[in-house]
Short mmCIF file of C-alpha atoms in Angstrom, two decimals:
data_model
loop_
_atom_site.label_atom_id
_atom_site.label_comp_id
_atom_site.label_asym_id
_atom_site.label_seq_id
_atom_site.Cartn_x
_atom_site.Cartn_y
_atom_site.Cartn_z
CA UNK A 464 41.50 84.63 61.19
CA UNK A 465 41.69 88.27 60.11
CA UNK A 466 39.83 89.68 57.12
CA UNK A 467 43.12 89.94 55.26
CA UNK A 468 43.98 86.30 55.98
CA UNK A 469 40.49 85.20 54.92
CA UNK A 470 40.77 87.09 51.64
CA UNK A 471 44.22 85.68 50.99
CA UNK A 472 42.92 82.14 51.56
CA UNK A 473 40.13 82.73 49.05
CA UNK A 474 42.65 83.91 46.48
CA UNK A 475 44.88 80.87 47.07
CA UNK A 476 41.89 78.59 46.55
CA UNK A 477 41.53 79.97 43.04
CA UNK A 478 44.85 78.39 41.95
CA UNK A 479 45.24 74.85 40.70
CA UNK A 480 46.55 72.05 42.91
CA UNK A 481 49.72 71.82 40.80
CA UNK A 482 50.46 75.55 41.13
CA UNK A 483 50.00 75.50 44.90
CA UNK A 484 52.10 72.34 45.30
CA UNK A 485 54.93 73.91 43.35
CA UNK A 486 54.70 77.09 45.40
CA UNK A 487 54.78 75.19 48.71
CA UNK A 488 57.73 73.13 47.52
CA UNK A 489 59.72 76.26 46.68
CA UNK A 490 58.98 77.66 50.11
CA UNK A 491 60.07 74.41 51.79
CA UNK A 492 63.41 74.50 49.97
CA UNK A 493 64.03 78.14 50.90
CA UNK A 494 62.90 77.89 54.55
CA UNK A 495 63.93 75.05 56.86
CA UNK A 496 60.98 75.43 59.23
CA UNK A 497 58.54 75.37 56.31
CA UNK A 498 60.31 72.28 55.00
CA UNK A 499 59.83 70.53 58.37
CA UNK A 500 56.17 71.50 58.39
CA UNK A 501 55.73 70.09 54.88
CA UNK A 502 57.42 66.81 55.85
CA UNK A 503 54.98 66.42 58.76
CA UNK A 504 52.02 67.36 56.58
CA UNK A 505 52.95 64.68 54.06
CA UNK A 506 52.83 62.07 56.86
CA UNK A 507 49.43 63.08 58.24
CA UNK A 508 47.86 59.81 56.97
CA UNK A 509 50.77 57.68 58.15
CA UNK A 510 50.37 57.37 61.90
CA UNK A 511 53.57 55.38 62.41
CA UNK A 512 55.70 57.67 60.30
CA UNK A 513 54.17 60.83 61.77
CA UNK A 514 54.68 59.59 65.32
CA UNK A 515 58.33 58.83 64.58
CA UNK A 516 58.93 62.27 63.05
CA UNK A 517 57.30 64.11 65.96
CA UNK A 518 59.25 62.02 68.46
CA UNK A 519 62.48 62.98 66.68
CA UNK A 520 61.55 66.68 66.75
CA UNK A 521 60.79 66.51 70.46
CA UNK A 522 64.09 64.70 71.12
CA UNK A 523 65.96 67.38 69.17
CA UNK A 524 64.40 70.12 71.27
CA UNK A 525 65.32 68.28 74.46
CA UNK A 526 68.95 67.75 73.35
CA UNK A 527 69.64 71.30 72.24
CA UNK A 528 71.87 73.39 74.50
CA UNK A 529 71.89 76.78 72.76
CA UNK A 530 70.65 79.72 74.79
CA UNK A 531 67.29 81.22 73.86
CA UNK A 532 67.43 84.95 74.49
CA UNK A 533 64.46 87.18 75.22
CA UNK A 534 64.17 88.28 71.59
CA UNK A 535 64.08 84.70 70.33
CA UNK A 536 61.70 83.27 72.95
CA UNK A 537 58.76 83.94 70.61
CA UNK A 538 60.42 81.92 67.85
CA UNK A 539 60.92 79.02 70.25
CA UNK A 540 57.28 79.23 71.33
CA UNK A 541 56.23 79.13 67.67
CA UNK A 542 58.37 76.02 67.13
CA UNK A 543 56.75 74.31 70.14
CA UNK A 544 53.28 75.30 69.06
CA UNK A 545 53.93 74.05 65.53
CA UNK A 546 54.53 70.56 66.97
CA UNK A 547 51.41 70.82 69.11
CA UNK A 548 49.35 71.86 66.05
CA UNK A 549 50.34 68.65 64.27
CA UNK A 550 49.64 66.51 67.32
CA UNK A 551 46.27 68.14 67.85
CA UNK A 552 45.06 68.20 64.25
CA UNK A 553 46.75 65.24 62.56
CA UNK A 554 47.45 62.66 65.25
CA UNK A 555 45.03 63.04 68.17
CA UNK A 556 41.81 62.43 66.19
CA UNK A 557 42.99 59.13 64.73
CA UNK A 558 45.56 57.89 67.29
CA UNK A 559 44.84 59.48 70.69
CA UNK A 560 46.99 57.02 72.65
CA UNK A 561 50.03 57.86 70.49
CA UNK A 562 49.22 61.55 70.92
CA UNK A 563 49.05 61.03 74.69
CA UNK A 564 52.51 59.44 74.75
CA UNK A 565 54.02 62.13 72.56
CA UNK A 566 52.51 64.88 74.66
CA UNK A 567 54.08 63.37 77.77
CA UNK A 568 57.46 63.43 76.00
CA UNK A 569 56.79 67.00 74.89
CA UNK A 570 55.87 68.18 78.40
CA UNK A 571 59.07 66.62 79.77
CA UNK A 572 61.12 69.01 77.64
CA UNK A 573 59.96 72.00 79.74
CA UNK A 574 62.95 71.76 82.09
CA UNK A 575 65.66 71.44 79.44
CA UNK A 576 64.10 74.27 77.39
CA UNK A 577 63.44 76.72 80.23
CA UNK A 578 66.86 76.02 81.73
CA UNK A 579 68.35 77.73 78.68
CA UNK A 580 65.72 80.38 77.94
CA UNK A 581 64.74 83.88 78.94
CA UNK A 582 60.97 83.46 78.93
CA UNK A 583 60.14 86.79 80.58
CA UNK A 584 56.96 87.14 78.55
CA UNK A 585 55.83 83.58 79.33
CA UNK A 586 55.30 82.56 75.71
CA UNK A 587 57.24 79.32 76.06
CA UNK A 588 55.44 78.53 79.29
CA UNK A 589 52.12 79.09 77.53
CA UNK A 590 53.06 76.45 74.96
CA UNK A 591 53.56 73.90 77.76
CA UNK A 592 50.25 74.90 79.34
CA UNK A 593 48.63 74.19 75.98
CA UNK A 594 50.36 70.80 75.89
CA UNK A 595 48.90 69.96 79.31
CA UNK A 596 45.39 70.80 78.10
CA UNK A 597 45.92 68.62 75.02
CA UNK A 598 47.14 65.85 77.32
CA UNK A 599 43.70 65.90 78.94
CA UNK A 600 41.96 65.86 75.56
CA UNK A 601 44.11 62.97 74.34
CA UNK A 602 43.45 60.90 77.46
CA UNK A 603 39.70 61.43 77.18
CA UNK A 604 39.80 60.53 73.47
CA UNK A 605 41.79 57.41 74.30
CA UNK A 606 39.26 56.35 76.96
CA UNK A 607 41.35 57.44 79.97
CA UNK A 608 43.62 54.37 79.92
CA UNK A 609 45.74 53.10 82.80
CA UNK A 610 48.78 54.49 80.99
CA UNK A 611 47.38 58.00 81.39
CA UNK A 612 47.50 57.59 85.18
CA UNK A 613 51.09 56.38 85.00
CA UNK A 614 52.17 59.26 82.76
CA UNK A 615 50.31 61.76 84.98
CA UNK A 616 52.18 60.57 88.08
CA UNK A 617 55.44 60.57 86.18
CA UNK A 618 54.94 64.15 85.02
CA UNK A 619 53.93 65.26 88.54
CA UNK A 620 57.34 64.25 89.91
CA UNK A 621 59.31 66.30 87.37
CA UNK A 622 57.59 69.67 87.59
CA UNK A 623 60.49 72.01 88.35
CA UNK A 624 59.10 75.20 86.77
CA UNK A 625 55.40 75.05 87.56
CA UNK A 626 54.63 74.79 83.85
CA UNK A 627 52.62 71.62 84.51
CA UNK A 628 50.07 73.28 86.80
CA UNK A 629 47.40 72.87 84.12
CA UNK A 630 47.70 69.08 84.44
CA UNK A 631 45.95 69.28 87.82
CA UNK A 632 43.18 71.40 86.34
CA UNK A 633 42.79 68.67 83.69
CA UNK A 634 42.83 65.79 86.16
CA UNK A 635 39.17 64.94 85.54
CA UNK A 636 39.86 64.62 81.82
CA UNK A 637 43.13 62.73 82.23
CA UNK A 638 42.14 60.19 84.87
CA UNK A 639 39.31 57.72 84.99
CA UNK A 640 37.06 57.97 88.04
CA UNK A 641 38.82 54.97 89.62
CA UNK A 642 42.26 56.39 88.88
CA UNK A 643 41.26 59.78 90.23
CA UNK A 644 40.14 58.24 93.52
CA UNK A 645 43.42 56.30 93.75
CA UNK A 646 45.45 59.48 93.24
CA UNK A 647 43.39 61.37 95.81
CA UNK A 648 43.72 58.58 98.39
CA UNK A 649 47.46 58.30 97.83
CA UNK A 650 48.05 62.06 98.01
CA UNK A 651 45.88 62.46 101.11
CA UNK A 652 48.12 59.90 102.81
CA UNK A 653 51.34 61.55 101.58
CA UNK A 654 50.05 64.95 102.62
CA UNK A 655 50.06 63.93 106.28
CA UNK A 656 53.84 63.72 106.41
CA UNK A 657 54.53 66.83 104.32
CA UNK A 658 55.64 70.22 105.67
CA UNK A 659 52.60 72.49 105.49
CA UNK A 660 54.65 75.28 103.86
CA UNK A 661 56.17 73.18 101.07
CA UNK A 662 55.90 75.09 97.81
CA UNK A 663 54.29 73.04 95.05
CA UNK A 664 53.88 70.05 97.35
CA UNK A 665 51.29 67.29 97.38
CA UNK A 666 48.92 69.33 99.54
CA UNK A 667 48.85 72.20 97.03
CA UNK A 668 48.38 69.87 94.07
CA UNK A 669 45.61 67.98 95.83
CA UNK A 670 43.82 71.26 96.53
CA UNK A 671 44.13 72.13 92.83
CA UNK A 672 42.63 68.82 91.78
CA UNK A 673 39.84 69.23 94.31
CA UNK A 674 39.00 72.64 92.88
CA UNK A 675 39.04 71.32 89.30
CA UNK A 676 36.59 68.48 90.13
CA UNK A 677 34.34 70.71 92.25
CA UNK A 678 34.97 69.03 95.64
CA UNK A 679 35.08 71.91 98.17
CA UNK A 680 35.38 69.64 101.20
CA UNK A 681 38.49 67.96 99.82
CA UNK A 682 39.84 71.37 98.79
CA UNK A 683 39.39 72.67 102.33
CA UNK A 684 41.05 69.58 103.79
CA UNK A 685 44.05 69.97 101.51
CA UNK A 686 44.32 73.75 101.73
CA UNK A 687 44.09 74.28 105.47
CA UNK A 688 44.89 70.76 106.71
CA UNK A 689 42.86 71.40 109.86
CA UNK A 690 44.48 74.75 110.68
CA UNK A 691 42.59 77.76 111.97
CA UNK A 692 41.20 79.89 109.13
CA UNK A 693 42.12 83.13 110.93
CA UNK A 694 45.74 82.02 111.10
CA UNK A 695 45.82 81.66 107.31
CA UNK A 696 43.28 84.21 106.03
CA UNK A 697 44.34 84.12 102.39
CA UNK A 698 44.03 80.34 102.27
CA UNK A 699 40.66 80.61 103.98
CA UNK A 700 39.49 83.00 101.22
CA UNK A 701 40.49 80.36 98.66
CA UNK A 702 38.45 77.81 100.55
CA UNK A 703 35.42 80.12 100.58
CA UNK A 704 35.83 80.78 96.86
CA UNK A 705 35.66 77.07 96.00
CA UNK A 706 32.56 76.54 98.16
CA UNK A 707 30.94 79.49 96.38
CA UNK A 708 31.90 78.15 92.94
CA UNK A 709 30.36 74.83 93.94
CA UNK A 710 27.01 76.51 94.54
CA UNK A 711 27.26 76.61 98.36
CA UNK A 712 27.28 80.31 99.28
CA UNK A 713 25.89 79.72 102.81
CA UNK A 714 28.78 77.37 103.57
CA UNK A 715 31.24 79.74 101.92
CA UNK A 716 30.12 82.45 104.35
CA UNK A 717 31.14 80.27 107.31
CA UNK A 718 34.60 79.68 105.81
CA UNK A 719 35.56 83.37 105.60
CA UNK A 720 38.29 84.54 107.97
CA UNK A 721 37.25 87.21 110.46
CA UNK A 722 37.70 90.81 109.41
CA UNK A 723 40.30 91.36 112.13
CA UNK A 724 42.42 88.49 110.79
CA UNK A 725 42.90 90.19 107.40
CA UNK A 726 45.64 92.74 107.04
CA UNK A 727 43.87 94.15 104.02
CA UNK A 728 40.11 93.74 103.99
CA UNK A 729 39.64 94.35 100.27
CA UNK A 730 39.93 90.68 99.27
CA UNK A 731 37.62 89.61 102.06
CA UNK A 732 35.07 92.25 101.09
CA UNK A 733 35.23 91.23 97.46
CA UNK A 734 34.52 87.59 98.37
CA UNK A 735 31.79 88.62 100.82
CA UNK A 736 30.11 90.67 98.11
CA UNK A 737 30.14 87.71 95.70
CA UNK A 738 28.65 85.47 98.40
CA UNK A 739 25.89 87.97 99.12
CA UNK A 740 25.20 88.27 95.38
CA UNK A 741 24.73 84.53 95.16
CA UNK A 742 22.35 84.69 98.11
CA UNK A 743 20.49 87.71 96.75
CA UNK A 744 21.34 89.93 99.75
CA UNK A 745 21.39 93.42 98.21
CA UNK A 746 21.10 95.18 101.55
CA UNK A 747 24.19 93.41 102.86
CA UNK A 748 26.13 94.37 99.73
CA UNK A 749 25.03 97.98 100.11
CA UNK A 750 26.34 98.04 103.70
CA UNK A 751 29.75 96.83 102.51
CA UNK A 752 29.92 99.45 99.77
CA UNK A 753 28.92 102.17 102.23
CA UNK A 754 31.56 101.09 104.71
CA UNK A 755 34.18 101.09 101.99
CA UNK A 756 33.10 104.58 100.94
CA UNK A 757 33.24 105.90 104.51
CA UNK A 758 36.80 104.57 104.80
CA UNK A 759 38.09 105.81 101.45
CA UNK A 760 35.74 108.45 99.99
CA UNK A 761 36.64 106.92 96.64
CA UNK A 762 34.26 107.75 93.76
CA UNK A 763 34.24 104.09 92.65
CA UNK A 764 32.96 102.97 96.02
CA UNK A 765 30.40 105.77 95.91
CA UNK A 766 29.25 104.61 92.48
CA UNK A 767 29.04 101.01 93.63
CA UNK A 768 26.82 102.02 96.53
CA UNK A 769 24.59 104.27 94.44
CA UNK A 770 24.16 101.59 91.77
CA UNK A 771 22.79 99.00 94.20
CA UNK A 772 20.29 101.10 96.14
CA UNK A 773 16.85 102.05 94.72
CA UNK A 774 16.98 104.95 92.29
CA UNK A 775 14.66 107.09 94.39
CA UNK A 776 17.13 106.95 97.29
CA UNK A 777 20.21 108.05 95.35
CA UNK A 778 19.74 111.79 95.72
CA UNK A 779 19.59 111.56 99.52
CA UNK A 780 22.50 109.11 99.55
CA UNK A 781 24.67 111.46 97.54
CA UNK A 782 23.93 114.28 100.00
CA UNK A 783 24.99 111.98 102.86
CA UNK A 784 28.18 111.13 101.00
CA UNK A 785 29.05 114.78 100.58
CA UNK A 786 28.60 115.37 104.28
CA UNK A 787 30.84 112.40 105.05
CA UNK A 788 33.58 113.80 102.84
CA UNK A 789 33.24 117.37 104.14
CA UNK A 790 33.39 116.29 107.79
CA UNK A 791 35.85 113.40 107.46
CA UNK A 792 39.58 113.47 108.00
CA UNK A 793 40.40 112.92 104.32
CA UNK A 794 43.25 114.62 102.50
CA UNK A 795 42.58 117.69 100.39
CA UNK A 796 43.15 115.68 97.22
CA UNK A 797 40.71 112.92 98.20
CA UNK A 798 38.02 115.44 99.03
CA UNK A 799 38.58 117.45 95.85
CA UNK A 800 38.56 114.28 93.72
CA UNK A 801 35.25 113.14 95.21
CA UNK A 802 33.46 116.41 94.61
CA UNK A 803 34.88 116.80 91.13
CA UNK A 804 33.80 113.29 90.08
CA UNK A 805 30.33 113.77 91.50
CA UNK A 806 29.81 116.92 89.40
CA UNK A 807 30.34 119.45 92.21
CA UNK A 808 33.37 121.05 90.59
CA UNK A 809 32.85 124.33 92.47
CA UNK A 810 33.42 122.65 95.85
CA UNK A 811 36.37 120.72 94.40
CA UNK A 812 37.93 123.92 93.08
CA UNK A 813 37.44 125.65 96.41
CA UNK A 814 39.28 122.82 98.19
CA UNK A 815 42.17 123.00 95.71
CA UNK A 816 42.40 126.78 96.06
CA UNK A 817 42.43 126.60 99.88
CA UNK A 818 44.83 123.67 100.20
CA UNK A 819 47.09 124.03 97.16
CA UNK A 820 50.33 123.39 99.01
CA UNK A 821 49.01 120.08 100.37
CA UNK A 822 48.60 118.82 96.78
CA UNK A 823 52.23 119.12 95.77
CA UNK A 824 53.11 115.65 97.10
CA UNK A 825 50.31 113.82 95.25
CA UNK A 826 51.04 111.47 92.37
CA UNK A 827 51.16 113.53 89.15
CA UNK A 828 48.84 111.13 87.28
CA UNK A 829 46.14 111.65 89.92
CA UNK A 830 46.57 115.39 89.71
CA UNK A 831 46.16 115.25 85.92
CA UNK A 832 42.94 113.26 86.27
CA UNK A 833 41.63 115.94 88.64
CA UNK A 834 42.73 118.93 86.55
CA UNK A 835 40.89 117.56 83.51
CA UNK A 836 37.64 117.89 85.50
CA UNK A 837 38.38 121.45 86.66
CA UNK A 838 40.21 123.08 83.76
CA UNK A 839 37.15 124.16 81.79
CA UNK A 840 35.35 126.18 84.49
CA UNK A 841 37.96 126.73 87.22
CA UNK A 842 41.23 128.11 85.79
CA UNK A 843 42.67 129.10 89.17
CA UNK A 844 42.32 125.58 90.61
CA UNK A 845 43.67 124.12 87.37
CA UNK A 846 46.65 126.47 87.60
CA UNK A 847 47.46 125.21 91.09
CA UNK A 848 47.39 121.59 89.89
CA UNK A 849 49.53 122.25 86.81
CA UNK A 850 52.03 124.16 88.94
CA UNK A 851 52.29 121.17 91.28
CA UNK A 852 53.15 118.88 88.41
CA UNK A 853 55.54 121.33 86.80
CA UNK A 854 57.45 121.92 90.01
CA UNK A 855 57.60 118.19 90.75
CA UNK A 856 59.24 117.47 87.38
CA UNK A 857 61.69 120.35 87.64
CA UNK A 858 62.64 119.33 91.16
CA UNK A 859 63.39 115.78 90.01
CA UNK A 860 65.62 117.19 87.25
CA UNK A 861 65.09 114.26 84.87
CA UNK A 862 65.43 115.57 81.35
CA UNK A 863 63.31 112.74 79.87
CA UNK A 864 60.26 114.38 81.57
CA UNK A 865 60.95 117.94 80.47
CA UNK A 866 58.57 117.61 77.53
CA UNK A 867 55.71 117.23 80.02
CA UNK A 868 56.99 120.16 82.06
CA UNK A 869 57.05 122.35 78.92
CA UNK A 870 53.48 121.33 78.15
CA UNK A 871 52.32 122.30 81.65
CA UNK A 872 54.17 125.62 81.44
CA UNK A 873 52.31 126.50 78.24
CA UNK A 874 49.04 125.49 79.90
CA UNK A 875 49.80 127.96 82.73
CA UNK A 876 50.16 130.82 80.25
CA UNK A 877 46.80 130.09 78.64
CA UNK A 878 45.08 129.74 82.02
CA UNK A 879 46.54 132.98 83.38
CA UNK A 880 44.63 135.16 80.91
CA UNK A 881 41.35 133.64 82.17
CA UNK A 882 41.98 134.48 85.83
CA UNK A 883 40.65 137.83 87.12
CA UNK A 884 41.03 137.15 90.84
CA UNK A 885 44.18 135.36 91.99
CA UNK A 886 42.97 135.37 95.63
CA UNK A 887 45.88 134.11 97.75
CA UNK A 888 47.67 132.48 94.79
CA UNK A 889 50.81 134.12 93.40
CA UNK A 890 50.01 135.75 90.02
CA UNK A 891 51.55 134.14 86.97
CA UNK A 892 54.13 136.85 86.18
CA UNK A 893 55.59 136.80 89.68
CA UNK A 894 55.43 133.01 89.85
CA UNK A 895 57.15 132.58 86.50
CA UNK A 896 60.03 134.89 87.42
CA UNK A 897 60.68 132.70 90.45
CA UNK A 898 60.67 129.59 88.22
CA UNK A 899 63.14 131.23 85.84
CA UNK A 900 65.45 132.12 88.68
CA UNK A 901 65.27 128.79 90.51
CA UNK A 902 65.66 126.58 87.42
CA UNK A 903 67.71 128.77 85.11
CA UNK A 904 70.44 126.15 84.78
CA UNK A 905 68.08 123.50 83.41
CA UNK A 906 68.94 124.25 79.80
CA UNK A 907 67.21 121.12 78.49
CA UNK A 908 63.90 122.27 79.94
CA UNK A 909 64.19 125.76 78.46
CA UNK A 910 65.12 124.26 75.09
CA UNK A 911 61.96 122.09 75.15
CA UNK A 912 59.84 125.05 76.21
CA UNK A 913 61.18 127.20 73.38
CA UNK A 914 60.71 124.44 70.82
CA UNK A 915 64.42 123.67 70.26
#
């Protein structure tokens, strides 16, 4: 609750019951949704009446056929959440079994609702995820009855949109220990005859349940189904993750796919680092960070390496890094970025000045990040970078970006007066005449530059 909402609540509490009741009644008459909320509120001590009203609301949502456009998806999500608020706060504490049944009905509306909705932002889907979590809470409160198992299996068969994924995360709350074992045994049997690549099949759901209950062996069995981990490296990484989460880092290490099996090693490295952290192997982590740095020369990898080695070794390590970057086959931009971000802006500027043409194809956002580090003390290098961005925008000829081009052009003027030695770079006056000639027909750019 925000400070404003808290203050408003305090002010409302200063009014008499009669005044507030009259105010709420007026609102309920003027606004249909408020009226529905008031009707439910008045039934909060009448379990039978409240259950009937909620059931009717759910049925109405399921019957509706009107399309829910993108702009109205939020309103629909609010309507769904309003029902869930009542179930959670007014029904579940006193009648959890009724709440469980209503939540099952509610969850079953996901197909009819999403069939007629543009839920690009996922707000409607989030409401159904919330309902699945409440389903777990209601079952636990009701003592995990046999009916919960029946409803769980019923809901599993109708999951067309994946909105019920949370049910499998809540399996331990929904099902009694005996029911959970029955479901696992049944699904292990059904899994044997299922196509391994079935999307959303029994195998996938069983793996999800296994992860939620912390059973890494069952998760591995369901995820890989006896297949070679190197043939399915991404699945093998999931298996390792669950073993690690279960407090078994040594076993997790054995479940990793080989480095050669991974098209991209980043995910494997990230998991390997987490495993070594759990095992307290700082030296092994440092080796991974160093390898990543040698491959990329990225400042983040450099920082990761420097942060894990002893402080007294960092100066020597940074010198080694600079040698790696100087002698490696990295692009001019990568080398300049590394030196600039490790406070050697002079070397970075020298690279930019010597290899300016090679920078013209770099992403403009990366060039802007680099120029911010060089602009203060190295105007010639900054000029080269601003020119690269200016020329890229003018070449694309997209008028929506001309405001940026005008900004860079003005930067070039200010930088030019600070440059005494242009070295091999074309001086500003000559350069600008060429720009004027080449892009003279881009009237929208010149208008932006001249403030029109």
